[in-house]
PDB file of C-alpha atoms and ligand atoms in Angstrom:
ATOM      1  CA  MET K   1    -195.620 -44.696  39.542  1.00 98.00           C
ATOM      2  CA  LYS K   2    -194.505 -41.242  40.604  1.00 98.00           C
ATOM      3  CA  LEU K   3    -191.075 -41.000  42.232  1.00 98.00           C
ATOM      4  CA  PHE K   4    -190.452 -38.671  45.155  1.00 98.00           C
ATOM      5  CA  ILE K   5    -187.139 -38.187  46.917  1.00 98.00           C
ATOM      6  CA  ASP K   6    -187.119 -38.747  50.683  1.00 98.00           C
ATOM      7  CA  THR K   7    -184.660 -36.092  51.848  1.00 97.00           C
ATOM      8  CA  ALA K   8    -184.263 -32.491  52.973  1.00 96.00           C
ATOM      9  CA  ASP K   9    -180.839 -32.215  51.309  1.00 96.00           C
ATOM     10  CA  ILE K  10    -181.027 -29.516  48.612  1.00 96.00           C
ATOM     11  CA  ASP K  11    -178.114 -30.878  46.545  1.00 96.00           C
ATOM     12  CA  GLU K  12    -179.667 -34.347  46.415  1.00 97.00           C
ATOM     13  CA  ILE K  13    -183.025 -32.854  45.336  1.00 98.00           C
ATOM     14  CA  ARG K  14    -181.366 -30.736  42.627  1.00 98.00           C
ATOM     15  CA  THR K  15    -179.489 -33.781  41.311  1.00 98.00           C
ATOM     16  CA  ILE K  16    -182.594 -35.952  40.976  1.00 98.00           C
ATOM     17  CA  ALA K  17    -184.525 -33.024  39.445  1.00 98.00           C
ATOM     18  CA  SER K  18    -181.725 -32.659  36.861  1.00 98.00           C
ATOM     19  CA  TRP K  19    -182.219 -36.320  35.856  1.00 98.00           C
ATOM     20  CA  GLY K  20    -185.811 -35.433  34.870  1.00 98.00           C
ATOM     21  CA  VAL K  21    -187.359 -38.064  37.158  1.00 98.00           C
ATOM     22  CA  LEU K  22    -188.441 -36.038  40.189  1.00 98.00           C
ATOM     23  CA  ASP K  23    -192.194 -35.877  40.920  1.00 98.00           C
ATOM     24  CA  GLY K  24    -192.076 -34.594  44.505  1.00 98.00           C
ATOM     25  CA  VAL K  25    -190.261 -34.526  47.843  1.00 98.00           C
ATOM     26  CA  THR K  26    -190.953 -35.918  51.297  1.00 98.00           C
ATOM     27  CA  THR K  27    -189.262 -34.526  54.385  1.00 96.00           C
ATOM     28  CA  ASN K  28    -189.594 -35.305  58.064  1.00 92.00           C
ATOM     29  CA  PRO K  29    -187.994 -34.030  61.293  1.00 93.00           C
ATOM     30  CA  SER K  30    -185.269 -36.718  61.181  1.00 93.00           C
ATOM     31  CA  LEU K  31    -184.316 -35.785  57.596  1.00 93.00           C
ATOM     32  CA  PHE K  32    -184.347 -32.063  58.456  1.00 93.00           C
ATOM     33  CA  ALA K  33    -182.065 -32.774  61.447  1.00 93.00           C
ATOM     34  CA  LYS K  34    -179.404 -34.009  58.984  1.00 93.00           C
ATOM     35  CA  THR K  35    -179.267 -30.580  57.264  1.00 92.00           C
ATOM     36  CA  SER K  36    -177.519 -27.551  58.718  1.00 87.00           C
ATOM     37  CA  GLY K  37    -177.558 -23.779  58.531  1.00 88.00           C
ATOM     38  CA  GLN K  38    -181.181 -23.205  57.543  1.00 93.00           C
ATOM     39  CA  THR K  39    -184.518 -23.277  59.342  1.00 95.00           C
ATOM     40  CA  TYR K  40    -187.114 -25.881  58.312  1.00 95.00           C
ATOM     41  CA  ASP K  41    -189.158 -23.078  56.689  1.00 95.00           C
ATOM     42  CA  GLU K  42    -186.145 -21.956  54.632  1.00 95.00           C
ATOM     43  CA  VAL K  43    -185.402 -25.513  53.528  1.00 95.00           C
ATOM     44  CA  LEU K  44    -189.042 -26.026  52.507  1.00 97.00           C
ATOM     45  CA  GLN K  45    -189.080 -22.743  50.602  1.00 97.00           C
ATOM     46  CA  GLU K  46    -185.959 -23.737  48.675  1.00 96.00           C
ATOM     47  CA  ILE K  47    -187.348 -27.201  47.872  1.00 97.00           C
ATOM     48  CA  CYS K  48    -190.601 -25.678  46.584  1.00 97.00           C
ATOM     49  CA  GLY K  49    -188.506 -23.527  44.261  1.00 97.00           C
ATOM     50  CA  ILE K  50    -186.965 -26.682  42.734  1.00 97.00           C
ATOM     51  CA  THR K  51    -190.101 -28.781  42.208  1.00 97.00           C
ATOM     52  CA  SER K  52    -193.738 -27.931  41.579  1.00 97.00           C
ATOM     53  CA  GLY K  53    -194.683 -31.450  42.726  1.00 98.00           C
ATOM     54  CA  PRO K  54    -195.961 -32.211  46.227  1.00 98.00           C
ATOM     55  CA  VAL K  55    -193.530 -31.331  49.042  1.00 98.00           C
ATOM     56  CA  SER K  56    -194.342 -32.919  52.411  1.00 98.00           C
ATOM     57  CA  ALA K  57    -193.704 -30.880  55.573  1.00 97.00           C
ATOM     58  CA  GLU K  58    -194.243 -32.772  58.821  1.00 97.00           C
ATOM     59  CA  VAL K  59    -195.871 -31.410  61.964  1.00 97.00           C
ATOM     60  CA  VAL K  60    -194.315 -32.258  65.332  1.00 97.00           C
ATOM     61  CA  ALA K  61    -197.181 -31.217  67.635  1.00 97.00           C
ATOM     62  CA  GLU K  62    -199.111 -34.144  69.069  1.00 95.00           C
ATOM     63  CA  ASP K  63    -202.342 -32.289  69.886  1.00 97.00           C
ATOM     64  CA  VAL K  64    -204.931 -31.330  67.284  1.00 98.00           C
ATOM     65  CA  ASP K  65    -204.701 -27.554  67.702  1.00 98.00           C
ATOM     66  CA  GLY K  66    -200.913 -27.676  67.560  1.00 98.00           C
ATOM     67  CA  MET K  67    -200.951 -29.819  64.400  1.00 98.00           C
ATOM     68  CA  VAL K  68    -203.445 -27.481  62.757  1.00 98.00           C
ATOM     69  CA  ARG K  69    -201.414 -24.420  63.734  1.00 98.00           C
ATOM     70  CA  GLU K  70    -198.176 -25.885  62.334  1.00 98.00           C
ATOM     71  CA  GLY K  71    -199.921 -27.192  59.212  1.00 98.00           C
ATOM     72  CA  ARG K  72    -201.541 -23.834  58.405  1.00 98.00           C
ATOM     73  CA  HIS K  73    -198.125 -22.223  58.765  1.00 98.00           C
ATOM     74  CA  PHE K  74    -196.493 -24.730  56.347  1.00 97.00           C
ATOM     75  CA  ALA K  75    -199.362 -24.377  53.864  1.00 98.00           C
ATOM     76  CA  LYS K  76    -198.608 -20.649  53.526  1.00 98.00           C
ATOM     77  CA  ILE K  77    -195.035 -21.380  52.364  1.00 97.00           C
ATOM     78  CA  ALA K  78    -196.101 -22.604  48.894  1.00 97.00           C
ATOM     79  CA  ASP K  79    -199.098 -24.040  47.030  1.00 97.00           C
ATOM     80  CA  ASN K  80    -197.423 -27.442  46.642  1.00 98.00           C
ATOM     81  CA  ILE K  81    -196.915 -28.043  50.375  1.00 98.00           C
ATOM     82  CA  TYR K  82    -198.588 -31.192  51.712  1.00 98.00           C
ATOM     83  CA  VAL K  83    -198.868 -31.197  55.503  1.00 98.00           C
ATOM     84  CA  LYS K  84    -197.570 -34.483  56.863  1.00 98.00           C
ATOM     85  CA  VAL K  85    -199.595 -35.710  59.827  1.00 98.00           C
ATOM     86  CA  PRO K  86    -198.872 -38.866  61.860  1.00 98.00           C
ATOM     87  CA  MET K  87    -201.495 -41.584  62.169  1.00 98.00           C
ATOM     88  CA  SER K  88    -203.196 -41.110  65.542  1.00 98.00           C
ATOM     89  CA  VAL K  89    -206.591 -40.111  66.923  1.00 98.00           C
ATOM     90  CA  GLU K  90    -205.401 -36.495  66.988  1.00 98.00           C
ATOM     91  CA  GLY K  91    -203.896 -36.886  63.519  1.00 98.00           C
ATOM     92  CA  LEU K  92    -207.239 -38.042  62.090  1.00 98.00           C
ATOM     93  CA  GLU K  93    -209.009 -35.012  63.535  1.00 98.00           C
ATOM     94  CA  ALA K  94    -206.308 -32.710  62.195  1.00 98.00           C
ATOM     95  CA  LEU K  95    -206.615 -34.359  58.731  1.00 98.00           C
ATOM     96  CA  ALA K  96    -210.366 -33.705  58.765  1.00 98.00           C
ATOM     97  CA  ARG K  97    -209.801 -30.065  59.688  1.00 98.00           C
ATOM     98  CA  PHE K  98    -207.171 -29.607  56.991  1.00 98.00           C
ATOM     99  CA  ARG K  99    -209.562 -31.092  54.419  1.00 98.00           C
ATOM    100  CA  SER K 100    -212.276 -28.590  55.419  1.00 98.00           C
ATOM    101  CA  GLU K 101    -209.733 -25.777  54.927  1.00 98.00           C
ATOM    102  CA  GLY K 102    -208.527 -27.086  51.548  1.00 98.00           C
ATOM    103  CA  ILE K 103    -205.026 -27.840  52.878  1.00 98.00           C
ATOM    104  CA  LYS K 104    -203.459 -30.913  51.247  1.00 98.00           C
ATOM    105  CA  THR K 105    -202.108 -33.666  53.482  1.00 98.00           C
ATOM    106  CA  ASN K 106    -199.967 -36.779  53.707  1.00 98.00           C
ATOM    107  CA  CYS K 107    -200.744 -39.239  56.525  1.00 98.00           C
ATOM    108  CA  THR K 108    -197.484 -40.780  57.719  1.00 98.00           C
ATOM    109  CA  LEU K 109    -196.450 -43.697  59.955  1.00 98.00           C
ATOM    110  CA  ILE K 110    -199.066 -46.039  58.471  1.00 98.00           C
ATOM    111  CA  PHE K 111    -198.367 -49.710  59.201  1.00 98.00           C
ATOM    112  CA  THR K 112    -201.701 -51.389  58.394  1.00 98.00           C
ATOM    113  CA  ALA K 113    -204.225 -51.147  55.574  1.00 98.00           C
ATOM    114  CA  ASN K 114    -206.902 -50.223  58.148  1.00 98.00           C
ATOM    115  CA  GLN K 115    -204.892 -47.206  59.287  1.00 98.00           C
ATOM    116  CA  GLY K 116    -204.658 -46.183  55.639  1.00 98.00           C
ATOM    117  CA  LEU K 117    -208.421 -46.615  55.184  1.00 98.00           C
ATOM    118  CA  LEU K 118    -209.101 -44.373  58.201  1.00 98.00           C
ATOM    119  CA  ALA K 119    -206.660 -41.742  56.960  1.00 98.00           C
ATOM    120  CA  ALA K 120    -208.253 -41.705  53.495  1.00 98.00           C
ATOM    121  CA  LYS K 121    -211.735 -41.328  54.991  1.00 98.00           C
ATOM    122  CA  ALA K 122    -210.533 -38.486  57.243  1.00 98.00           C
ATOM    123  CA  GLY K 123    -209.346 -36.670  54.127  1.00 98.00           C
ATOM    124  CA  ALA K 124    -205.654 -37.457  53.650  1.00 98.00           C
ATOM    125  CA  ASN K 125    -204.570 -36.956  50.029  1.00 98.00           C
ATOM    126  CA  LEU K 126    -201.509 -39.199  50.410  1.00 98.00           C
ATOM    127  CA  LEU K 127    -201.266 -42.392  52.493  1.00 98.00           C
ATOM    128  CA  SER K 128    -197.750 -43.376  53.550  1.00 98.00           C
ATOM    129  CA  PRO K 129    -197.215 -46.973  54.686  1.00 98.00           C
ATOM    130  CA  PHE K 130    -193.636 -47.610  55.891  1.00 98.00           C
ATOM    131  CA  VAL K 131    -192.400 -50.677  54.004  1.00 98.00           C
ATOM    132  CA  GLY K 132    -188.838 -50.955  55.353  1.00 98.00           C
ATOM    133  CA  ARG K 133    -189.757 -50.555  59.014  1.00 98.00           C
ATOM    134  CA  LEU K 134    -192.253 -53.427  58.690  1.00 98.00           C
ATOM    135  CA  ASP K 135    -189.631 -55.588  56.963  1.00 98.00           C
ATOM    136  CA  ASP K 136    -187.298 -54.723  59.876  1.00 97.00           C
ATOM    137  CA  ILE K 137    -189.629 -56.474  62.311  1.00 98.00           C
ATOM    138  CA  ASN K 138    -190.075 -59.514  60.070  1.00 98.00           C
ATOM    139  CA  GLN K 139    -193.410 -58.445  58.529  1.00 98.00           C
ATOM    140  CA  ASP K 140    -193.893 -58.065  54.776  1.00 98.00           C
ATOM    141  CA  GLY K 141    -194.330 -54.309  54.292  1.00 98.00           C
ATOM    142  CA  MET K 142    -195.287 -54.745  50.643  1.00 98.00           C
ATOM    143  CA  ILE K 143    -198.508 -56.544  51.645  1.00 98.00           C
ATOM    144  CA  VAL K 144    -199.758 -53.287  53.189  1.00 98.00           C
ATOM    145  CA  ILE K 145    -199.005 -51.443  49.935  1.00 98.00           C
ATOM    146  CA  ARG K 146    -200.834 -54.057  47.862  1.00 98.00           C
ATOM    147  CA  ASP K 147    -203.858 -54.193  50.208  1.00 98.00           C
ATOM    148  CA  LEU K 148    -204.159 -50.430  50.542  1.00 98.00           C
ATOM    149  CA  VAL K 149    -203.910 -49.875  46.770  1.00 98.00           C
ATOM    150  CA  SER K 150    -206.736 -52.425  46.304  1.00 98.00           C
ATOM    151  CA  ILE K 151    -208.880 -50.742  48.973  1.00 98.00           C
ATOM    152  CA  VAL K 152    -208.361 -47.296  47.415  1.00 98.00           C
ATOM    153  CA  GLU K 153    -209.235 -48.605  43.960  1.00 98.00           C
ATOM    154  CA  ILE K 154    -212.184 -50.875  44.897  1.00 98.00           C
ATOM    155  CA  HIS K 155    -213.833 -48.103  46.905  1.00 98.00           C
ATOM    156  CA  GLU K 156    -212.727 -45.248  44.659  1.00 98.00           C
ATOM    157  CA  LEU K 157    -211.232 -43.332  47.578  1.00 98.00           C
ATOM    158  CA  ASP K 158    -209.829 -39.921  46.766  1.00 97.00           C
ATOM    159  CA  ALA K 159    -206.290 -40.678  47.951  1.00 98.00           C
ATOM    160  CA  GLU K 160    -202.986 -41.997  46.624  1.00 98.00           C
ATOM    161  CA  VAL K 161    -200.764 -44.643  48.190  1.00 98.00           C
ATOM    162  CA  LEU K 162    -197.201 -43.462  48.757  1.00 98.00           C
ATOM    163  CA  ALA K 163    -194.771 -46.306  49.537  1.00 98.00           C
ATOM    164  CA  ALA K 164    -192.386 -44.895  52.163  1.00 98.00           C
ATOM    165  CA  SER K 165    -189.416 -46.256  54.116  1.00 98.00           C
ATOM    166  CA  ILE K 166    -188.070 -47.675  50.855  1.00 98.00           C
ATOM    167  CA  ARG K 167    -184.651 -49.172  51.474  1.00 98.00           C
ATOM    168  CA  ASN K 168    -183.505 -50.752  48.175  1.00 98.00           C
ATOM    169  CA  PRO K 169    -184.229 -50.979  44.422  1.00 98.00           C
ATOM    170  CA  LEU K 170    -186.197 -54.223  44.838  1.00 98.00           C
ATOM    171  CA  HIS K 171    -188.662 -52.343  47.068  1.00 98.00           C
ATOM    172  CA  VAL K 172    -189.192 -49.873  44.199  1.00 98.00           C
ATOM    173  CA  THR K 173    -189.960 -52.611  41.661  1.00 98.00           C
ATOM    174  CA  GLN K 174    -192.269 -54.376  44.111  1.00 98.00           C
ATOM    175  CA  ALA K 175    -194.106 -51.137  44.973  1.00 98.00           C
ATOM    176  CA  ALA K 176    -194.592 -50.396  41.257  1.00 98.00           C
ATOM    177  CA  LEU K 177    -195.917 -53.922  40.625  1.00 98.00           C
ATOM    178  CA  ALA K 178    -198.227 -53.599  43.653  1.00 98.00           C
ATOM    179  CA  GLY K 179    -199.777 -50.570  41.939  1.00 98.00           C
ATOM    180  CA  SER K 180    -198.489 -47.973  44.400  1.00 98.00           C
ATOM    181  CA  HIS K 181    -199.261 -44.528  43.021  1.00 98.00           C
ATOM    182  CA  ILE K 182    -196.059 -43.050  44.431  1.00 98.00           C
ATOM    183  CA  ALA K 183    -192.823 -44.241  46.055  1.00 98.00           C
ATOM    184  CA  THR K 184    -190.467 -41.994  47.990  1.00 98.00           C
ATOM    185  CA  LEU K 185    -186.829 -43.044  47.797  1.00 98.00           C
ATOM    186  CA  PRO K 186    -183.602 -42.044  49.504  1.00 98.00           C
ATOM    187  CA  PHE K 187    -180.988 -40.532  47.163  1.00 98.00           C
ATOM    188  CA  SER K 188    -178.861 -43.692  47.457  1.00 98.00           C
ATOM    189  CA  VAL K 189    -181.676 -45.863  46.058  1.00 98.00           C
ATOM    190  CA  PHE K 190    -182.033 -43.567  43.014  1.00 98.00           C
ATOM    191  CA  GLN K 191    -178.296 -44.040  42.420  1.00 97.00           C
ATOM    192  CA  GLN K 192    -178.523 -47.818  42.815  1.00 97.00           C
ATOM    193  CA  MET K 193    -181.399 -47.948  40.306  1.00 98.00           C
ATOM    194  CA  VAL K 194    -179.278 -46.383  37.566  1.00 97.00           C
ATOM    195  CA  HIS K 195    -176.502 -48.935  37.692  1.00 94.00           C
ATOM    196  CA  HIS K 196    -176.123 -52.534  36.562  1.00 95.00           C
ATOM    197  CA  PRO K 197    -172.714 -54.237  36.234  1.00 95.00           C
ATOM    198  CA  LEU K 198    -173.487 -55.230  32.626  1.00 97.00           C
ATOM    199  CA  THR K 199    -174.554 -51.661  31.748  1.00 97.00           C
ATOM    200  CA  ASP K 200    -171.348 -50.217  33.205  1.00 94.00           C
ATOM    201  CA  LYS K 201    -169.251 -52.946  31.514  1.00 97.00           C
ATOM    202  CA  GLY K 202    -171.063 -52.363  28.200  1.00 98.00           C
ATOM    203  CA  ILE K 203    -170.381 -48.598  28.271  1.00 97.00           C
ATOM    204  CA  ALA K 204    -166.656 -49.240  28.919  1.00 97.00           C
ATOM    205  CA  GLN K 205    -166.528 -51.822  26.112  1.00 97.00           C
ATOM    206  CA  PHE K 206    -168.247 -49.510  23.562  1.00 97.00           C
ATOM    207  CA  ARG K 207    -165.765 -46.740  24.466  1.00 97.00           C
ATOM    208  CA  ALA K 208    -162.762 -49.085  24.091  1.00 98.00           C
ATOM    209  CA  ASP K 209    -163.990 -50.412  20.718  1.00 97.00           C
ATOM    210  CA  TRP K 210    -164.673 -46.867  19.479  1.00 97.00           C
ATOM    211  CA  ASP K 211    -161.160 -45.707  20.455  1.00 97.00           C
ATOM    212  CA  LYS K 212    -159.637 -48.769  18.776  1.00 97.00           C
ATOM    213  CA  ALA K 213    -161.546 -48.169  15.518  1.00 97.00           C
ATOM    214  CA  ARG K 214    -160.575 -44.465  15.452  1.00 96.00           C
ATOM    215  CA  LYS K 215    -156.935 -45.284  16.105  1.00 95.00           C
ATOM    216  CA  ALA K 216    -156.935 -47.793  13.227  1.00 95.00           C
ATOM    217  CA  LEU K 217    -158.460 -45.176  10.885  1.00 94.00           C
ATOM    218  CA  GLU K 218    -155.937 -42.536  11.960  1.00 94.00           C
ATOM    219  CA  GLN K 219    -153.062 -44.963  11.367  1.00 93.00           C
ATOM    220  CA  LYS K 220    -154.458 -45.818   7.922  1.00 91.00           C
ATOM    221  CA  ALA K 221    -154.837 -42.125   7.031  1.00 91.00           C
ATOM    222  CA  GLY K 222    -151.296 -41.450   8.311  1.00 87.00           C
ATOM    223  CA  THR K 223    -149.868 -44.241   6.177  1.00 77.00           C
ATOM    224  CA  ALA K 224    -151.744 -42.978   3.125  1.00 71.00           C
ATOM    225  CA  ALA K 225    -150.578 -39.392   3.733  1.00 67.00           C
ATOM    226  CA  GLY K 226    -146.970 -40.585   3.952  1.00 61.00           C
ATOM    227  CA  ALA K 227    -147.216 -42.746   0.807  1.00 54.00           C
ATOM    228  CA  PRO K 228    -145.404 -41.673  -2.419  1.00 55.00           C
ATOM    229  CA  GLY K 229    -147.612 -39.463  -4.572  1.00 49.00           C
ATOM    230  CA  ALA K 230    -150.040 -38.716  -1.740  1.00 45.00           C
ATOM    231  CA  VAL K 231    -151.893 -35.370  -2.004  1.00 44.00           C
ATOM    232  CA  ARG K 232    -151.014 -33.039   0.935  1.00 42.00           C
TER     233      ARG K 232
HETATM  234  O1  LIG T 301    -190.379 -40.424  54.911  1.00 60.07           O
HETATM  235  C1  LIG T 301    -190.319 -41.317  55.952  1.00 60.07           C
HETATM  236  C2  LIG T 301    -189.792 -42.695  55.648  1.00 60.07           C
HETATM  237  O2  LIG T 301    -189.509 -42.853  54.311  1.00 60.07           O
HETATM  238  C3  LIG T 301    -188.726 -43.115  56.614  1.00 60.07           C
HETATM  239  O3  LIG T 301    -187.871 -44.114  56.121  1.00 60.07           O
HETATM  240  O4  LIG T 301    -185.843 -45.507  56.274  1.00 60.07           O
HETATM  241  O5  LIG T 301    -186.425 -43.955  58.179  1.00 60.07           O
HETATM  242  O6  LIG T 301    -187.751 -46.013  57.770  1.00 60.07           O
HETATM  243  P1  LIG T 301    -186.918 -44.938  57.133  1.00 60.07           P
END
């Protein structure tokens, strides 16, 4: 499963890229709103300089012509831009137009497998069901991931499932087991995935044992050096 980071924060993206685990980036207007000092275009340009993987840039227009205008603009920023289009009647038409122009897309705000099926047929390259937001309303978001992955594979659709709205490490494991092609994670979830109390305890224990062994050797060498007849 490919791992994307769900952020517009350049430092977070650089950090995950430095770990060697970054396959792409997803942004949206809410994530961009958390950044400061740069335009959305500038942020996208900088992100595309960090990763050659897909970088999602979301349109805010709600009409087809507006979505197409914004999407064409984003697509000129870099070759790895994927225009993020919300699931709607207008969004489907925009997806179809982007496909005819060779512009890559990510259909967002998917909450059912049927919405994902429509998006794939309209030409979306990436299908983004929101797992966490379904869990929030007491529905199992992972079922949509599992069902949509099966639909894509059974019918050999030319699209990948991207598990979005991931809130914790368990979501990541479940998305991977459900066969999701991609998951996009907040920075905090990447950090949580690294750690386990026994790993952290084990590292501290190895360090303590190593220091103890070295100290014992140094003491032994010191005693030998101080012994009568020792070579200096
Ligand atoms: O990229 C959009 C999606 O991941 C949003 O997540 O946590 O706001 O539901 P969240």
